[in-house]
Amino acid sequence: MQTSEQINELAGALAKAQGEIQNPAKNRVNPHFKSKYADIADGLDVIRPTLSKFGIAFVQATELVEDGMVILRTRMIHSSGQWLESTYPVGRFVKHQELGASLTYAKRQALFSIVGVAGDDDDDGNSATATPGTRKTSNALKRDNPEAWPSLEKAVRSAMTRDELTAVWREFKDVIAVFPIAWKEQSDELFSTRAGEVADRSTDELEAAE
């Protein structure tokens, strides 16, 4: 995560806003997993008025990085000018329809996460993956591929530049695709956090680390 030099006013305002924001109603149903969730429109109806009340706006914009990787940046901006920003990897796409569907999901997950609301049923990570029939529970994944998460975490933390981080994403994207939802969300956060860390490092720091 990246922030402005100071975030004291933003932090205070966000704390007050979070005290009033309620989780959006889960009035949508995933037909594959029979789970309930709140879509982005439901979330906006709950989140936007309260953030505005405390002088907070947000912007979600995409960026195309190396090798066609699309990332989503979600920035919270306070009326003082202070801000904080998270990065969410969306993926690589040929068809605009595919990008649109994934971007909607990414916007919902990124916004709900940064504001601190829950938009999905909590099933302990048993329902995840976009392809029904390939999803695994956490226990099954640990049994079948015990090195999946440790290998991913080590590779992400070893990446020293955005290009290296993108290469890690390419290497592990098929592994991540069958993660339970809880693991997938953790991997998204791991990539997002590391992306902010490598972006903040100077050239001298990067050279010294090599």
PDB file of N, CA and C in Angstrom, residues 26-39 105 108-109 119-121 123 126-133 135 181:
ATOM      1  N   LYS A  26     -26.325  -8.705   1.383  1.00  0.00           N
ATOM      2  CA  LYS A  26     -25.914  -9.745   0.426  1.00  0.00           C
ATOM      3  C   LYS A  26     -27.164 -10.247  -0.292  1.00  0.00           C
ATOM      4  N   ASN A  27     -27.569  -9.530  -1.326  1.00  0.00           N
ATOM      5  CA  ASN A  27     -28.811  -9.867  -2.013  1.00  0.00           C
ATOM      6  C   ASN A  27     -28.581 -10.418  -3.417  1.00  0.00           C
ATOM      7  N   ARG A  28     -27.362 -10.903  -3.678  1.00  0.00           N
ATOM      8  CA  ARG A  28     -27.077 -11.600  -4.920  1.00  0.00           C
ATOM      9  C   ARG A  28     -26.645 -13.020  -4.579  1.00  0.00           C
ATOM     10  N   VAL A  29     -26.835 -13.952  -5.525  1.00  0.00           N
ATOM     11  CA  VAL A  29     -26.481 -15.342  -5.281  1.00  0.00           C
ATOM     12  C   VAL A  29     -25.561 -15.835  -6.388  1.00  0.00           C
ATOM     13  N   ASN A  30     -24.422 -16.415  -6.007  1.00  0.00           N
ATOM     14  CA  ASN A  30     -23.528 -17.051  -6.972  1.00  0.00           C
ATOM     15  C   ASN A  30     -24.137 -18.397  -7.351  1.00  0.00           C
ATOM     16  N   PRO A  31     -24.548 -18.593  -8.608  1.00  0.00           N
ATOM     17  CA  PRO A  31     -25.244 -19.826  -8.991  1.00  0.00           C
ATOM     18  C   PRO A  31     -24.369 -21.067  -8.929  1.00  0.00           C
ATOM     19  N   HIS A  32     -23.038 -20.900  -9.017  1.00  0.00           N
ATOM     20  CA  HIS A  32     -22.147 -22.055  -8.987  1.00  0.00           C
ATOM     21  C   HIS A  32     -21.920 -22.561  -7.569  1.00  0.00           C
ATOM     22  N   PHE A  33     -21.728 -21.620  -6.629  1.00  0.00           N
ATOM     23  CA  PHE A  33     -21.365 -22.006  -5.277  1.00  0.00           C
ATOM     24  C   PHE A  33     -22.493 -21.813  -4.278  1.00  0.00           C
ATOM     25  N   LYS A  34     -23.665 -21.297  -4.752  1.00  0.00           N
ATOM     26  CA  LYS A  34     -24.832 -21.114  -3.894  1.00  0.00           C
ATOM     27  C   LYS A  34     -24.533 -20.195  -2.709  1.00  0.00           C
ATOM     28  N   SER A  35     -23.609 -19.290  -2.899  1.00  0.00           N
ATOM     29  CA  SER A  35     -23.255 -18.362  -1.830  1.00  0.00           C
ATOM     30  C   SER A  35     -23.828 -16.984  -2.130  1.00  0.00           C
ATOM     31  N   LYS A  36     -24.095 -16.224  -1.078  1.00  0.00           N
ATOM     32  CA  LYS A  36     -24.657 -14.887  -1.236  1.00  0.00           C
ATOM     33  C   LYS A  36     -23.543 -13.845  -1.191  1.00  0.00           C
ATOM     34  N   TYR A  37     -23.751 -12.759  -1.915  1.00  0.00           N
ATOM     35  CA  TYR A  37     -22.761 -11.686  -1.917  1.00  0.00           C
ATOM     36  C   TYR A  37     -23.436 -10.365  -2.241  1.00  0.00           C
ATOM     37  N   ALA A  38     -22.744  -9.275  -1.957  1.00  0.00           N
ATOM     38  CA  ALA A  38     -23.212  -7.930  -2.310  1.00  0.00           C
ATOM     39  C   ALA A  38     -22.433  -7.465  -3.528  1.00  0.00           C
ATOM     40  N   ASP A  39     -23.123  -7.009  -4.559  1.00  0.00           N
ATOM     41  CA  ASP A  39     -22.412  -6.556  -5.748  1.00  0.00           C
ATOM     42  C   ASP A  39     -21.889  -5.136  -5.557  1.00  0.00           C
ATOM     43  N   TYR A 105     -15.267  -7.467 -10.627  1.00  0.00           N
ATOM     44  CA  TYR A 105     -14.940  -8.231  -9.422  1.00  0.00           C
ATOM     45  C   TYR A 105     -13.796  -7.562  -8.667  1.00  0.00           C
ATOM     46  N   ARG A 108     -14.877  -4.408  -6.788  1.00  0.00           N
ATOM     47  CA  ARG A 108     -15.636  -4.737  -5.581  1.00  0.00           C
ATOM     48  C   ARG A 108     -14.705  -5.201  -4.468  1.00  0.00           C
ATOM     49  N   GLN A 109     -13.814  -6.140  -4.788  1.00  0.00           N
ATOM     50  CA  GLN A 109     -12.927  -6.681  -3.768  1.00  0.00           C
ATOM     51  C   GLN A 109     -11.988  -5.602  -3.214  1.00  0.00           C
ATOM     52  N   GLY A 119     -18.439  -8.294   1.895  1.00  0.00           N
ATOM     53  CA  GLY A 119     -19.459  -8.397   0.856  1.00  0.00           C
ATOM     54  C   GLY A 119     -19.770  -9.813   0.443  1.00  0.00           C
ATOM     55  N   ASP A 120     -19.145 -10.807   1.116  1.00  0.00           N
ATOM     56  CA  ASP A 120     -19.347 -12.204   0.753  1.00  0.00           C
ATOM     57  C   ASP A 120     -19.654 -13.026   1.990  1.00  0.00           C
ATOM     58  N   ASP A 121     -20.306 -14.177   1.786  1.00  0.00           N
ATOM     59  CA  ASP A 121     -20.475 -15.136   2.862  1.00  0.00           C
ATOM     60  C   ASP A 121     -19.116 -15.668   3.273  1.00  0.00           C
ATOM     61  N   ASP A 123     -17.200 -18.743   4.211  1.00  0.00           N
ATOM     62  CA  ASP A 123     -17.315 -20.206   4.206  1.00  0.00           C
ATOM     63  C   ASP A 123     -15.974 -20.869   4.488  1.00  0.00           C
ATOM     64  N   ASN A 126     -13.848 -22.406   1.347  1.00  0.00           N
ATOM     65  CA  ASN A 126     -14.125 -23.662   0.663  1.00  0.00           C
ATOM     66  C   ASN A 126     -14.746 -23.501  -0.712  1.00  0.00           C
ATOM     67  N   SER A 127     -15.095 -22.296  -1.091  1.00  0.00           N
ATOM     68  CA  SER A 127     -15.825 -22.156  -2.340  1.00  0.00           C
ATOM     69  C   SER A 127     -15.070 -21.443  -3.425  1.00  0.00           C
ATOM     70  N   ALA A 128     -13.865 -21.399  -3.416  1.00  0.00           N
ATOM     71  CA  ALA A 128     -13.223 -20.510  -4.330  1.00  0.00           C
ATOM     72  C   ALA A 128     -12.839 -21.088  -5.629  1.00  0.00           C
ATOM     73  N   THR A 129     -12.870 -20.506  -6.609  1.00  0.00           N
ATOM     74  CA  THR A 129     -12.270 -20.539  -7.921  1.00  0.00           C
ATOM     75  C   THR A 129     -13.324 -20.251  -8.941  1.00  0.00           C
ATOM     76  N   ALA A 130     -12.855 -19.720 -10.047  1.00  0.00           N
ATOM     77  CA  ALA A 130     -13.778 -19.320 -11.104  1.00  0.00           C
ATOM     78  C   ALA A 130     -14.270 -20.507 -11.890  1.00  0.00           C
ATOM     79  N   THR A 131     -13.594 -21.661 -11.764  1.00  0.00           N
ATOM     80  CA  THR A 131     -13.971 -22.819 -12.561  1.00  0.00           C
ATOM     81  C   THR A 131     -14.554 -23.895 -11.660  1.00  0.00           C
ATOM     82  N   PRO A 132     -15.900 -24.095 -11.648  1.00  0.00           N
ATOM     83  CA  PRO A 132     -16.506 -25.108 -10.810  1.00  0.00           C
ATOM     84  C   PRO A 132     -15.896 -26.470 -11.106  1.00  0.00           C
ATOM     85  N   GLY A 133     -15.666 -27.240 -10.056  1.00  0.00           N
ATOM     86  CA  GLY A 133     -15.116 -28.569 -10.240  1.00  0.00           C
ATOM     87  C   GLY A 133     -13.616 -28.604 -10.017  1.00  0.00           C
ATOM     88  N   ARG A 135     -12.131 -26.294  -7.806  1.00  0.00           N
ATOM     89  CA  ARG A 135     -11.845 -25.660  -6.523  1.00  0.00           C
ATOM     90  C   ARG A 135     -11.437 -26.705  -5.487  1.00  0.00           C
ATOM     91  N   ILE A 181     -10.886 -19.344  -1.851  1.00  0.00           N
ATOM     92  CA  ILE A 181     -11.060 -17.894  -1.915  1.00  0.00           C
ATOM     93  C   ILE A 181     -10.236 -17.172  -0.853  1.00  0.00           C
TER      94      ILE A 181
END
